[in-house]
mmCIF file of C-alpha atoms in Angstrom:
data_model
loop_
_atom_site.group_PDB
_atom_site.id
_atom_site.type_symbol
_atom_site.label_atom_id
_atom_site.label_comp_id
_atom_site.label_asym_id
_atom_site.label_seq_id
_atom_site.Cartn_x
_atom_site.Cartn_y
_atom_site.Cartn_z
ATOM 1 C CA GLN K 241 0.000 0.000 0.000
ATOM 2 C CA LYS K 242 1.339 3.415 -0.963
ATOM 3 C CA GLU K 243 2.047 5.797 1.890
ATOM 4 C CA VAL K 244 -0.171 8.575 0.491
ATOM 5 C CA GLU K 245 -2.807 8.025 -2.155
ATOM 6 C CA GLN K 246 -4.598 10.718 -4.079
ATOM 7 C CA ASP K 247 -6.952 10.404 -7.018
ATOM 8 C CA PRO K 248 -5.159 12.133 -9.903
ATOM 9 C CA GLY K 249 -8.381 13.131 -11.624
ATOM 10 C CA PRO K 250 -8.705 15.103 -13.790
ATOM 11 C CA LEU K 251 -11.664 16.728 -12.120
ATOM 12 C CA SER K 252 -13.758 19.210 -14.079
ATOM 13 C CA VAL K 253 -16.442 21.330 -12.435
ATOM 14 C CA PRO K 254 -18.508 24.376 -13.407
ATOM 15 C CA GLU K 255 -17.726 27.748 -11.870
ATOM 16 C CA GLY K 256 -19.402 28.151 -8.481
ATOM 17 C CA ALA K 257 -19.395 24.444 -7.664
ATOM 18 C CA ILE K 258 -18.184 22.997 -4.388
ATOM 19 C CA VAL K 259 -15.055 20.932 -4.950
ATOM 20 C CA SER K 260 -14.009 18.050 -2.726
ATOM 21 C CA LEU K 261 -10.444 16.740 -2.914
ATOM 22 C CA ASN K 262 -9.243 13.814 -0.850
ATOM 23 C CA CYS K 263 -6.226 11.820 0.208
ATOM 24 C CA THR K 264 -5.813 8.643 2.172
ATOM 25 C CA TYR K 265 -2.703 7.522 3.945
ATOM 26 C CA SER K 266 -1.396 4.448 5.641
ATOM 27 C CA ASN K 267 1.104 5.721 8.208
ATOM 28 C CA SER K 268 -0.542 6.563 11.532
ATOM 29 C CA ALA K 269 2.572 8.507 12.555
ATOM 30 C CA PHE K 270 1.639 11.436 10.315
ATOM 31 C CA GLN K 271 0.664 14.419 12.449
ATOM 32 C CA TYR K 272 0.845 17.403 10.119
ATOM 33 C CA PHE K 273 -1.288 17.707 7.020
ATOM 34 C CA MET K 274 -1.041 20.223 4.251
ATOM 35 C CA TRP K 275 -2.639 21.111 0.963
ATOM 36 C CA TYR K 276 -0.586 22.749 -1.754
ATOM 37 C CA ARG K 277 -1.669 24.198 -5.063
ATOM 38 C CA GLN K 278 0.629 23.801 -8.044
ATOM 39 C CA TYR K 279 0.274 25.501 -11.384
ATOM 40 C CA SER K 280 1.920 23.912 -14.384
ATOM 41 C CA ARG K 281 5.731 23.941 -14.151
ATOM 42 C CA LYS K 282 5.624 26.036 -10.966
ATOM 43 C CA GLY K 283 6.489 25.384 -7.345
ATOM 44 C CA PRO K 284 3.891 24.145 -4.833
ATOM 45 C CA GLU K 285 2.095 26.946 -2.992
ATOM 46 C CA LEU K 286 0.830 26.239 0.521
ATOM 47 C CA LEU K 287 -2.934 26.620 0.907
ATOM 48 C CA MET K 288 -3.796 24.979 4.201
ATOM 49 C CA TYR K 289 -1.938 23.470 7.125
ATOM 50 C CA THR K 290 -3.571 21.363 9.839
ATOM 51 C CA TYR K 291 -2.145 19.663 12.870
ATOM 52 C CA SER K 292 -3.765 16.382 13.919
ATOM 53 C CA SER K 293 -7.510 15.824 13.474
ATOM 54 C CA GLY K 294 -10.104 18.520 12.950
ATOM 55 C CA ASN K 295 -11.250 21.208 10.579
ATOM 56 C CA LYS K 296 -9.669 24.435 9.473
ATOM 57 C CA GLU K 297 -11.273 27.125 7.377
ATOM 58 C CA ASP K 298 -9.646 29.921 5.390
ATOM 59 C CA GLY K 299 -11.916 31.889 3.119
ATOM 60 C CA ARG K 300 -13.351 29.569 0.497
ATOM 61 C CA PHE K 301 -11.107 26.688 1.587
ATOM 62 C CA THR K 302 -11.804 24.153 4.330
ATOM 63 C CA ALA K 303 -9.388 21.397 5.302
ATOM 64 C CA GLN K 304 -10.526 18.356 7.254
ATOM 65 C CA VAL K 305 -8.428 15.658 8.858
ATOM 66 C CA ASP K 306 -9.819 12.384 10.164
ATOM 67 C CA LYS K 307 -6.906 10.515 11.707
ATOM 68 C CA SER K 308 -9.067 7.578 12.745
ATOM 69 C CA SER K 309 -9.895 6.924 9.097
ATOM 70 C CA LYS K 310 -6.523 8.148 7.802
ATOM 71 C CA TYR K 311 -8.371 10.466 5.461
ATOM 72 C CA ILE K 312 -7.948 14.149 4.680
ATOM 73 C CA SER K 313 -10.055 16.461 2.554
ATOM 74 C CA LEU K 314 -9.946 19.898 1.028
ATOM 75 C CA PHE K 315 -13.191 21.642 0.146
ATOM 76 C CA ILE K 316 -13.315 24.645 -2.151
ATOM 77 C CA ARG K 317 -16.542 26.642 -2.075
ATOM 78 C CA ASP K 318 -17.710 28.854 -4.919
ATOM 79 C CA SER K 319 -14.947 27.568 -7.166
ATOM 80 C CA GLN K 320 -13.441 29.988 -9.669
ATOM 81 C CA PRO K 321 -11.616 29.435 -12.973
ATOM 82 C CA SER K 322 -8.494 30.751 -11.218
ATOM 83 C CA ASP K 323 -8.689 27.714 -8.915
ATOM 84 C CA SER K 324 -7.781 25.531 -11.901
ATOM 85 C CA ALA K 325 -4.524 23.865 -10.883
ATOM 86 C CA THR K 326 -3.151 20.643 -9.461
ATOM 87 C CA TYR K 327 -3.824 20.198 -5.752
ATOM 88 C CA LEU K 328 -1.300 18.236 -3.744
ATOM 89 C CA CYS K 329 -1.839 16.808 -0.317
ATOM 90 C CA ALA K 330 1.257 16.466 1.847
ATOM 91 C CA MET K 331 1.909 15.131 5.287
ATOM 92 C CA SER K 332 4.685 14.919 7.803
ATOM 93 C CA ARG K 333 5.620 12.814 10.801
ATOM 94 C CA GLY K 334 7.075 15.879 12.434
ATOM 95 C CA SER K 335 10.575 15.452 11.125
ATOM 96 C CA GLN K 336 12.520 18.281 9.620
ATOM 97 C CA GLY K 337 10.666 19.127 6.482
ATOM 98 C CA ASN K 338 10.355 15.632 5.112
ATOM 99 C CA LEU K 339 6.965 16.054 3.515
ATOM 100 C CA ILE K 340 5.335 13.070 1.847
ATOM 101 C CA PHE K 341 3.236 14.222 -1.090
ATOM 102 C CA GLY K 342 0.310 12.723 -2.896
ATOM 103 C CA LYS K 343 0.477 12.594 -6.643
ATOM 104 C CA GLY K 344 -1.908 15.529 -7.003
ATOM 105 C CA THR K 345 -5.422 16.013 -8.378
ATOM 106 C CA LYS K 346 -5.745 18.147 -11.479
ATOM 107 C CA LEU K 347 -8.755 20.456 -11.160
ATOM 108 C CA SER K 348 -10.350 22.419 -13.950
ATOM 109 C CA VAL K 349 -13.058 24.976 -13.170
ATOM 110 C CA LYS K 350 -15.023 25.905 -16.270
ATOM 111 C CA PRO K 351 -16.539 29.405 -16.595
ATOM 112 C CA GLU Y 1344 5.792 38.821 -0.234
ATOM 113 C CA PRO Y 1345 9.154 37.142 0.396
ATOM 114 C CA GLU Y 1346 9.941 34.283 -1.921
ATOM 115 C CA VAL Y 1347 12.435 31.549 -2.571
ATOM 116 C CA THR Y 1348 14.310 32.186 -5.794
ATOM 117 C CA GLN Y 1349 16.033 29.555 -7.892
ATOM 118 C CA THR Y 1350 18.481 29.610 -10.762
ATOM 119 C CA PRO Y 1351 18.688 28.473 -13.452
ATOM 120 C CA SER Y 1352 15.044 27.995 -14.396
ATOM 121 C CA HIS Y 1353 16.056 25.407 -16.969
ATOM 122 C CA GLN Y 1354 19.319 23.613 -17.620
ATOM 123 C CA VAL Y 1355 20.235 21.011 -20.200
ATOM 124 C CA THR Y 1356 23.333 18.960 -19.453
ATOM 125 C CA GLN Y 1357 25.074 15.939 -20.868
ATOM 126 C CA MET Y 1358 25.088 12.694 -18.940
ATOM 127 C CA GLY Y 1359 28.088 12.490 -16.648
ATOM 128 C CA GLN Y 1360 28.445 16.242 -16.245
ATOM 129 C CA GLU Y 1361 28.276 18.046 -12.924
ATOM 130 C CA VAL Y 1362 25.384 20.389 -12.284
ATOM 131 C CA ILE Y 1363 24.897 23.004 -9.571
ATOM 132 C CA LEU Y 1364 21.436 24.325 -8.853
ATOM 133 C CA ARG Y 1365 21.231 27.520 -6.851
ATOM 134 C CA CYS Y 1366 18.670 28.863 -4.450
ATOM 135 C CA VAL Y 1367 18.206 31.963 -2.349
ATOM 136 C CA PRO Y 1368 15.919 31.051 0.552
ATOM 137 C CA ILE Y 1369 13.720 33.567 2.338
ATOM 138 C CA SER Y 1370 16.025 35.773 4.357
ATOM 139 C CA ASN Y 1371 14.918 35.009 7.927
ATOM 140 C CA HIS Y 1372 14.484 31.282 7.333
ATOM 141 C CA LEU Y 1373 16.838 28.841 8.985
ATOM 142 C CA TYR Y 1374 15.795 25.515 7.446
ATOM 143 C CA PHE Y 1375 16.405 24.668 3.829
ATOM 144 C CA TYR Y 1376 15.262 21.798 1.659
ATOM 145 C CA TRP Y 1377 15.553 20.289 -1.761
ATOM 146 C CA TYR Y 1378 12.751 18.333 -3.373
ATOM 147 C CA ARG Y 1379 12.414 16.971 -6.860
ATOM 148 C CA GLN Y 1380 9.528 16.103 -9.148
ATOM 149 C CA ILE Y 1381 10.036 13.808 -12.106
ATOM 150 C CA LEU Y 1382 7.575 14.662 -14.871
ATOM 151 C CA GLY Y 1383 4.166 13.227 -14.030
ATOM 152 C CA GLN Y 1384 5.330 11.922 -10.656
ATOM 153 C CA LYS Y 1385 5.052 12.985 -7.025
ATOM 154 C CA VAL Y 1386 7.087 15.698 -5.400
ATOM 155 C CA GLU Y 1387 9.798 13.824 -3.480
ATOM 156 C CA PHE Y 1388 11.915 14.927 -0.536
ATOM 157 C CA LEU Y 1389 15.664 14.897 -1.058
ATOM 158 C CA VAL Y 1390 17.329 16.616 1.877
ATOM 159 C CA SER Y 1391 16.902 19.082 4.705
ATOM 160 C CA PHE Y 1392 19.664 21.368 5.963
ATOM 161 C CA TYR Y 1393 20.012 23.328 9.161
ATOM 162 C CA ASN Y 1394 22.892 25.004 10.947
ATOM 163 C CA ASN Y 1395 25.269 24.164 8.113
ATOM 164 C CA GLU Y 1396 24.651 20.471 8.131
ATOM 165 C CA ILE Y 1397 22.272 17.920 6.701
ATOM 166 C CA SER Y 1398 19.534 17.099 9.198
ATOM 167 C CA GLU Y 1399 17.707 14.495 7.146
ATOM 168 C CA LYS Y 1400 18.027 12.936 3.721
ATOM 169 C CA SER Y 1401 16.064 10.457 1.656
ATOM 170 C CA GLU Y 1402 17.233 7.325 -0.118
ATOM 171 C CA ILE Y 1403 17.319 9.326 -3.338
ATOM 172 C CA PHE Y 1404 20.014 11.609 -1.933
ATOM 173 C CA ASP Y 1405 22.959 9.325 -2.545
ATOM 174 C CA ASP Y 1406 26.671 10.068 -2.839
ATOM 175 C CA GLN Y 1407 26.301 11.869 -6.152
ATOM 176 C CA PHE Y 1408 24.304 14.620 -4.447
ATOM 177 C CA SER Y 1409 25.633 17.266 -2.109
ATOM 178 C CA VAL Y 1410 24.337 20.492 -0.625
ATOM 179 C CA GLU Y 1411 26.121 23.566 0.563
ATOM 180 C CA ARG Y 1412 25.420 26.982 1.971
ATOM 181 C CA PRO Y 1413 28.478 28.780 0.636
ATOM 182 C CA ASP Y 1414 27.539 32.169 2.055
ATOM 183 C CA GLY Y 1415 24.805 33.856 4.045
ATOM 184 C CA SER Y 1416 22.232 33.833 1.289
ATOM 185 C CA ASN Y 1417 22.733 30.967 -1.164
ATOM 186 C CA PHE Y 1418 21.908 27.291 -0.845
ATOM 187 C CA THR Y 1419 23.089 24.933 -3.557
ATOM 188 C CA LEU Y 1420 22.447 21.402 -4.750
ATOM 189 C CA LYS Y 1421 25.263 19.712 -6.649
ATOM 190 C CA ILE Y 1422 24.829 16.600 -8.722
ATOM 191 C CA ARG Y 1423 28.294 15.242 -9.401
ATOM 192 C CA SER Y 1424 27.792 12.971 -12.382
ATOM 193 C CA THR Y 1425 24.344 13.340 -13.851
ATOM 194 C CA LYS Y 1426 22.334 10.395 -15.104
ATOM 195 C CA LEU Y 1427 19.367 10.369 -17.453
ATOM 196 C CA GLU Y 1428 17.073 9.568 -14.538
ATOM 197 C CA ASP Y 1429 18.116 12.784 -12.790
ATOM 198 C CA SER Y 1430 15.982 14.693 -15.285
ATOM 199 C CA ALA Y 1431 13.366 16.384 -13.124
ATOM 200 C CA MET Y 1432 12.166 19.653 -11.676
ATOM 201 C CA TYR Y 1433 14.180 20.456 -8.571
ATOM 202 C CA PHE Y 1434 12.522 22.613 -5.947
ATOM 203 C CA CYS Y 1435 14.315 24.488 -3.233
ATOM 204 C CA ALA Y 1436 12.270 25.303 -0.137
ATOM 205 C CA SER Y 1437 12.773 27.024 3.176
ATOM 206 C CA SER Y 1438 11.037 27.465 6.500
ATOM 207 C CA GLU Y 1439 11.514 29.604 9.557
ATOM 208 C CA PHE Y 1440 11.200 26.672 11.945
ATOM 209 C CA GLY Y 1441 11.972 23.036 11.340
ATOM 210 C CA THR Y 1442 9.682 21.033 13.537
ATOM 211 C CA GLY Y 1443 6.408 19.677 12.396
ATOM 212 C CA GLY Y 1444 4.658 20.810 9.288
ATOM 213 C CA ASN Y 1445 5.220 24.512 9.677
ATOM 214 C CA THR Y 1446 4.976 26.622 6.603
ATOM 215 C CA ILE Y 1447 7.453 25.464 4.010
ATOM 216 C CA TYR Y 1448 7.786 27.827 1.062
ATOM 217 C CA PHE Y 1449 8.833 26.460 -2.302
ATOM 218 C CA GLY Y 1450 10.665 28.156 -5.117
ATOM 219 C CA GLU Y 1451 9.560 28.064 -8.739
ATOM 220 C CA GLY Y 1452 11.903 25.193 -9.513
ATOM 221 C CA SER Y 1453 14.860 24.429 -11.752
ATOM 222 C CA TRP Y 1454 14.077 22.129 -14.612
ATOM 223 C CA LEU Y 1455 17.013 19.814 -15.296
ATOM 224 C CA THR Y 1456 17.199 17.851 -18.508
ATOM 225 C CA VAL Y 1457 19.980 15.292 -18.830
ATOM 226 C CA VAL Y 1458 20.694 14.150 -22.383
#
């Protein structure tokens, strides 16, 4: 079983839709969970960072972590064409910057 | 907004040649990292660096790789004898603190093509 699994998509939604992106993981030692956005041939840009289980909201973005199910989610409300990008989940055991990434889900928001 | 800058943005090199990728981390950051992303694959951790020494490295970071902070602003990744499979986007990253998943900022990447 891969350490972090993420559906690569592609996922296409109409503008204004609610988007749900998910990752599962196998290592119960992960404590820190992040979502990055990556545009083509660019560096990952941090969107959300969550420690342990729970929810975190930032504007149109909500991150959820369910450690009991080893499942994390990112919700995007009122999606915009500018949200079109690849979304990467990443997690860490707490070591020095060794982030384990998912493969990324490519999202396209159509006007 | 402060950013991590990387040079070159793209480099083509012949197999067996040495390559140095350069990075200027965010100025008040103390922890530095290199990641790579082979086309179509995951972003993978290579190495973390703090207080002028490697604090963690992955299996990918073998003897052909080395990192250095030659002065107060630059952070470099050297690949001694490049192989075809080293072709990838290499990302430099930095963070203010090292523990946990604190905010790690990535540069735009250096695309390395080995021919």
